Coordinates of C-alpha atoms in Angstrom, one line a residue:
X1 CA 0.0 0.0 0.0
X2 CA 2.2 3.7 -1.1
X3 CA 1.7 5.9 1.9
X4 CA -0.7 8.8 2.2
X5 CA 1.2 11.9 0.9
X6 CA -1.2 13.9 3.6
X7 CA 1.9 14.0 5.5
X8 CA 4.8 15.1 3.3
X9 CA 2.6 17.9 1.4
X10 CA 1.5 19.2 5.1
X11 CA 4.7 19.2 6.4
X12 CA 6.0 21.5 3.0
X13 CA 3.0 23.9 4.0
X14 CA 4.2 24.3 7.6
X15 CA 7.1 24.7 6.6
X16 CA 6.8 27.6 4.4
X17 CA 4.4 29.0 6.7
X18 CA 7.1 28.9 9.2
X19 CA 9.3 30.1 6.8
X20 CA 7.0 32.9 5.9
X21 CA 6.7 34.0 9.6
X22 CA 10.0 34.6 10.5
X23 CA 13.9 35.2 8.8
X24 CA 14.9 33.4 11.5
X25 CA 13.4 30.2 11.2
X26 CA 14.8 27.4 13.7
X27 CA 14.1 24.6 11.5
X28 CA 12.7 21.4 12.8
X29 CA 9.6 19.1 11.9
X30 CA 7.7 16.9 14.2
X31 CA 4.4 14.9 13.3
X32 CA 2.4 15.5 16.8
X33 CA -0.5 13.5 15.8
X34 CA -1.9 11.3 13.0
X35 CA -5.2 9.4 12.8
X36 CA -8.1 9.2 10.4
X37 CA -9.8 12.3 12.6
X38 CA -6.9 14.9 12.4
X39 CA -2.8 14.7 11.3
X40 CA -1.3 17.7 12.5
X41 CA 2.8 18.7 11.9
X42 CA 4.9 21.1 13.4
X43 CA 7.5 23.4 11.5
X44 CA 9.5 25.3 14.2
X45 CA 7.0 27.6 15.5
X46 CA 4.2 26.5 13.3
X47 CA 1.7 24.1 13.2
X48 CA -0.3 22.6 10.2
X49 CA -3.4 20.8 11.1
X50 CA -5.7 18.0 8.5
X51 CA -9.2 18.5 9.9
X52 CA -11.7 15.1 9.9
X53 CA -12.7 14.2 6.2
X54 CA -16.1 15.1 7.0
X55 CA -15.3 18.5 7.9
X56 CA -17.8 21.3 6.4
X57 CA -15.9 23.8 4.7
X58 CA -18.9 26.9 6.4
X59 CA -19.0 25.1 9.3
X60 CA -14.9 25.2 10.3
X61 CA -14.8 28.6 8.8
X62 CA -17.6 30.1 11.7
X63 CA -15.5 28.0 14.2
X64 CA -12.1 29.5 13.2
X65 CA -14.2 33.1 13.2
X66 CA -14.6 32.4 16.7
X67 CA -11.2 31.4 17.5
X68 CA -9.9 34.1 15.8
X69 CA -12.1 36.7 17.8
X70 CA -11.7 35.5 21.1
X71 CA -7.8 35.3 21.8
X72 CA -7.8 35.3 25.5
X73 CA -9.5 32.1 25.4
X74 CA -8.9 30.4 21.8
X75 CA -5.8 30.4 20.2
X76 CA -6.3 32.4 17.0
X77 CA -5.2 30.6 13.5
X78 CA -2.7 32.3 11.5
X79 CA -5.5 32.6 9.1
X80 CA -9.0 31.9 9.5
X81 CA -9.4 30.7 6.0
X82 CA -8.7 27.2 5.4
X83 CA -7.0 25.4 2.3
X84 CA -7.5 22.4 0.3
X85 CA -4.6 19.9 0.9
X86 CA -5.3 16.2 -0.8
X87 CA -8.8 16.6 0.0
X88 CA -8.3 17.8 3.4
X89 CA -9.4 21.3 5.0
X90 CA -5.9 22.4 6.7
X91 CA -5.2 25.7 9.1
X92 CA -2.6 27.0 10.2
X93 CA -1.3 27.9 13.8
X94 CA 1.5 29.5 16.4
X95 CA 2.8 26.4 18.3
X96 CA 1.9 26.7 21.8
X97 CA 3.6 24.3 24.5
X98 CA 1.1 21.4 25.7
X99 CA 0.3 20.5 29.2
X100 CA 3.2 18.0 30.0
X101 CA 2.0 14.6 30.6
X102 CA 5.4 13.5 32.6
X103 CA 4.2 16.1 35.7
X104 CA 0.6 15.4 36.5
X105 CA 0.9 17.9 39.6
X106 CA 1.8 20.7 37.5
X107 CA -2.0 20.3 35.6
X108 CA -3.9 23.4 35.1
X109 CA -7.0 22.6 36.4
X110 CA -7.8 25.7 37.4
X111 CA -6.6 27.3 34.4
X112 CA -8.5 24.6 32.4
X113 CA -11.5 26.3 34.2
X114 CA -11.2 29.6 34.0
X115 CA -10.9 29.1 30.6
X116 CA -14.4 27.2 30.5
X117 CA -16.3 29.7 32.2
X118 CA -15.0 32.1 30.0
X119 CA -16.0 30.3 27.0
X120 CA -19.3 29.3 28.3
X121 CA -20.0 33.0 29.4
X122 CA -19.1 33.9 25.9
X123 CA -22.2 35.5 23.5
X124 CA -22.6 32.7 20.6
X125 CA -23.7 33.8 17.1
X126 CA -26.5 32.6 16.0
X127 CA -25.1 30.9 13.2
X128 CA -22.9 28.8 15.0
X129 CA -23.3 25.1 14.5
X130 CA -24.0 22.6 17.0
X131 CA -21.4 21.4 19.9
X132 CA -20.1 18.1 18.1
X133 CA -19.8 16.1 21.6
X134 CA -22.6 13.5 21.3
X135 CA -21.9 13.1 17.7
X136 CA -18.4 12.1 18.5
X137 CA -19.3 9.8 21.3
X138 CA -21.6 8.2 19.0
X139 CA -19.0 7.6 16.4
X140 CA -16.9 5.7 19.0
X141 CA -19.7 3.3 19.7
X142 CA -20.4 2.8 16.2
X143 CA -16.9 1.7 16.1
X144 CA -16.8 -0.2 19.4
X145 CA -19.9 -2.2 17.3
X146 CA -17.5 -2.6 14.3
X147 CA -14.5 -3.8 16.2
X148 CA -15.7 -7.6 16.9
X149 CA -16.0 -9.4 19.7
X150 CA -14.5 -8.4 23.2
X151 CA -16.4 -9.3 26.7
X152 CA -16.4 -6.1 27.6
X153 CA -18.4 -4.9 24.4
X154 CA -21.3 -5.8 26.6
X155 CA -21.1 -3.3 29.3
X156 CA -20.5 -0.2 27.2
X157 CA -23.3 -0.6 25.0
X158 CA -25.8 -1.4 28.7
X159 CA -24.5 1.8 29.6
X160 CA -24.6 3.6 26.4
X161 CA -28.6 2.2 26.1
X162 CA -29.3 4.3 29.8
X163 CA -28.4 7.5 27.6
X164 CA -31.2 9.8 27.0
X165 CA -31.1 10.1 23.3
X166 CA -29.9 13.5 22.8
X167 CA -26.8 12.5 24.4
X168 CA -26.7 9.6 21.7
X169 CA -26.9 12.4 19.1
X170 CA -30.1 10.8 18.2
X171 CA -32.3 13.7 18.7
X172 CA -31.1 17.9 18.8
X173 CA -29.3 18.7 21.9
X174 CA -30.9 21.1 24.6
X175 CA -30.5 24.5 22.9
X176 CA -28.8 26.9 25.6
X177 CA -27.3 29.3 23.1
X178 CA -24.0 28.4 25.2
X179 CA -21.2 28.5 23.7
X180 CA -18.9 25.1 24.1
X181 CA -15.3 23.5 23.1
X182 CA -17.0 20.1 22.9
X183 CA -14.1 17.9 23.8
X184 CA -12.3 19.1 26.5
X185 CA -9.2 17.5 28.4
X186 CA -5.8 18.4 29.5
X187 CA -4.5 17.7 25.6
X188 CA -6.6 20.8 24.7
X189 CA -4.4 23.4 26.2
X190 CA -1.2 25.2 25.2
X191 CA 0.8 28.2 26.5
X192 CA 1.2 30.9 23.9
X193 CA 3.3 32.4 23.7
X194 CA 5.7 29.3 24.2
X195 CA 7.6 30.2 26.6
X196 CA 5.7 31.9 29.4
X197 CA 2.1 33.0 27.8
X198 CA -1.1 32.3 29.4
X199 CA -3.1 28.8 29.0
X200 CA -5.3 28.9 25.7
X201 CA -7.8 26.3 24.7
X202 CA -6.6 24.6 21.0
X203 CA -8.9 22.6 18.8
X204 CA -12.2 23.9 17.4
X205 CA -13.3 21.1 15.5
X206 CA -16.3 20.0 17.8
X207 CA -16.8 23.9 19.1
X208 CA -20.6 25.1 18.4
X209 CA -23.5 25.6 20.7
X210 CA -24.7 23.3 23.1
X211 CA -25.1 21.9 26.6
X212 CA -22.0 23.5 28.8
X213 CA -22.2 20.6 31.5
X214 CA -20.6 18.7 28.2
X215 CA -17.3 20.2 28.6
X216 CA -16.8 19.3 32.6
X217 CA -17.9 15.8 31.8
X218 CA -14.7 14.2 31.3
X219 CA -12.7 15.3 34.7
X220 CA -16.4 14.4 36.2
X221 CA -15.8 11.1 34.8
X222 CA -12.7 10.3 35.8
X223 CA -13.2 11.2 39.1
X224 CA -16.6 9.4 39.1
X225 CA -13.9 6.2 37.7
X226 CA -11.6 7.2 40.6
X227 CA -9.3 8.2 38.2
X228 CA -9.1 11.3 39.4
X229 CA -8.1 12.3 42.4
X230 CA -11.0 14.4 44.8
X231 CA -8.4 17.3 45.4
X232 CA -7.8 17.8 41.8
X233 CA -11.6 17.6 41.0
X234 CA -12.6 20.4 43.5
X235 CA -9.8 22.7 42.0
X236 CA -11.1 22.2 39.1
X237 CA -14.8 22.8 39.7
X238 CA -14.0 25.4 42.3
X239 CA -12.3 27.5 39.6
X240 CA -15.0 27.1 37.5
X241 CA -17.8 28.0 39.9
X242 CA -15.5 31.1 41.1
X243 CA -15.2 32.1 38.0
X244 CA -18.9 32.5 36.9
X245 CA -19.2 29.3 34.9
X246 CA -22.8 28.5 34.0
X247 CA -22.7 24.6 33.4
X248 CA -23.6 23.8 37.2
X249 CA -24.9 25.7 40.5
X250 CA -22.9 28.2 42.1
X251 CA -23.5 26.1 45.4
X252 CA -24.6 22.5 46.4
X253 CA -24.4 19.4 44.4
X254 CA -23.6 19.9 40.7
X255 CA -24.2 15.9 39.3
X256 CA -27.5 16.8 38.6
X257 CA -26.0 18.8 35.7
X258 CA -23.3 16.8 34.9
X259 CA -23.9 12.8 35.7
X260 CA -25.5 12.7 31.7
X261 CA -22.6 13.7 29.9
X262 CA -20.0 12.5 32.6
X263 CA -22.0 9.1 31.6
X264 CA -21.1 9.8 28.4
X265 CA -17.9 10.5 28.5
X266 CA -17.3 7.5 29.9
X267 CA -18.9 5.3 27.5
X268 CA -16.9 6.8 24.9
X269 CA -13.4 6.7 26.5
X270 CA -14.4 2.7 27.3
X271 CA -15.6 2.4 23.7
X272 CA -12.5 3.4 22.2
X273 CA -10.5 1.3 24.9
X274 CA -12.1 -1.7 24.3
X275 CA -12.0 -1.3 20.0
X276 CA -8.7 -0.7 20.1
X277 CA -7.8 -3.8 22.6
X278 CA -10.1 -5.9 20.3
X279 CA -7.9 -4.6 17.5
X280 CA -4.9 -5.1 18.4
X281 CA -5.6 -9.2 20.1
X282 CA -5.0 -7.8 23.6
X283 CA -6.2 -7.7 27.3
X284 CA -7.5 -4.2 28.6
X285 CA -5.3 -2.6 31.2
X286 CA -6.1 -1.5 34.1
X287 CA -7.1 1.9 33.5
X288 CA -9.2 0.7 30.8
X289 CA -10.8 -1.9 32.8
X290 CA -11.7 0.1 35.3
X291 CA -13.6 2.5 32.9
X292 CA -15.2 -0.7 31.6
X293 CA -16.3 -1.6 35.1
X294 CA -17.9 2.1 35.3
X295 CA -20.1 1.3 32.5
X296 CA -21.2 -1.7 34.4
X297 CA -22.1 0.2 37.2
X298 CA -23.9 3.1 35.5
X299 CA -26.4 0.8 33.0
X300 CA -27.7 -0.5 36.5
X301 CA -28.4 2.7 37.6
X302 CA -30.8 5.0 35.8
X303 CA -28.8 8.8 34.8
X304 CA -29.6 12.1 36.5
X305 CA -31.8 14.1 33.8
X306 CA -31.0 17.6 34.8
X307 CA -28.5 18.5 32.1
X308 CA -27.9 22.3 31.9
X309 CA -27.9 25.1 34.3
X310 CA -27.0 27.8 31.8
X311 CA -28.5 31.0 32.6

């Protein structure tokens, strides 16, 4: 099978985007991700990314719009119009440094937060489209269904039946007019500039309108799995309260607004845990297993169906 050339013609665009940038250019290229969803290259201190195949051309460019108009919480594209590359809608972007995953104390939960409320408490257009978070759990189930037999197939899709269906993506979401990044987690966060800038939110593929609680649902669920430890999860809905963040109430218990998508979440992360496993002939590991065991748990309990406190 010849390789894609994706990868060689993006890397040639980063680079002369880099090159374009600067006189100065500290050459180096590094692929930092490549899957059938998004390939993405860095060029010194640029970054090319390949959006998903199914990407709508109007859709990305009112996401980008967003990005681009909101720096102190997006990072901003080099340019908010996207090119053909191969078939593939590319942008362009300053390379931030990620969250490192070597020094889990060093997280910015509360930073991760912040940034939330911000976003949340953001005025969405009206011709945004809708927060893609459903629709890309769904697409991990359709492949957990795809990737053959496993034991723990089972479990997921119990739990994944308990979902009302707009968390499916079976039905329209609850329309709050709230604006939402749509798959939030520690990879979703750079500092720019790279040295000593303020933490931005990257990645506006599934950004759009939606239910807030959505993007607090995966630190819910790993602290619901126990994979997350209590001290890190109040920090990190502390901030967000403190900070004026609409997805749950100021005070008392918040699970009424989040135990939907946090049920979610984690029927999607076990999905993709258990397709992958099946792919590759293997065991699940512990961390995997125990997000297997969640699902267990939740499809014998019925979900919480207070989703959204946005005001």
């Amino acid at each position: 099978m010849n390789p894609t050339p994706l990868i060689p013609a993006l890397t040639a665009k980063a680079r002369a985007t880099a090159h374009a940038r600067t006189s100065t250019c500290p050459c180096g290229t590094a692929t930092l991700a490549d899957s059938p969803d998004a390939t993405v290259v860095r060029h010194a201190n640029t970054v090319a990314k390949a959006h998903p195949p199914d990407t709508t051309p109007t859709e990305l460019a009112r996401r980008l719009a967003v990005a681009a108009g909101h720096p102190e919480v997006l990072l901003p594209p080099l340019d908010p119009a996207p090119v053909d590359l191969h078939g593939r809608l590319v942008t362009f972007w300053p390379y931030g440094t990620p969250v490192d995953p070597a020094d889990p104390d060093s997280a910015p939960w509360e930073a991760a937060a912040t940034l939330l409320a911000r976003l949340h408490r953001t005025p969405a257009s009206e011709d945004l489209p809708v927060m893609r978070g459903p629709a890309k759990a769904a697409r991990a189930i359709a492949r957990l269904r795809e990737a053959g037999p496993h034991p723990a197939v089972a479990p997921v899709l119990r739990a994944w039946a308990t979902l009302p269906p707009w968390a499916r993506a079976e039905t329209p979401m609850p329309h709050t007019g709230t604006l939402c990044h749509g798959d939030l987690h520690l990879g979703q966060l750079v500092r720019h500039p790279a040295d000593d800038g303020p933490w931005l939110l990257i990645d506006v593929d599934d950004l759009g309108v939606g239910v807030p609680a959505w993007d607090l649902a995966r630190p819910a669920a790993w602290y619901a799995c126990g994979l997350l430890p209590p001290g890190e999860w109040t920090r990190f809905l502390t901030a967000y309260r403190e900070a004026g963040g609409p997805a749950v109430p100021v005070e008392g218990d918040p699970w009424p607004a989040l135990d939907v998508p946090a049920r979610a979440l984690t029927a999607q992360t076990a999905a993709r845990a258990v397709a992958k496993a099946a792919a590759a002939g293997r065991p699940l590991d512990e961390v995997e297993q125990s997000v297997v065991d969640a699902c267990d748990r939740m499809a014998a309990v019925p979900p919480q169906l207070a989703q959204e406190h946005a005001k």
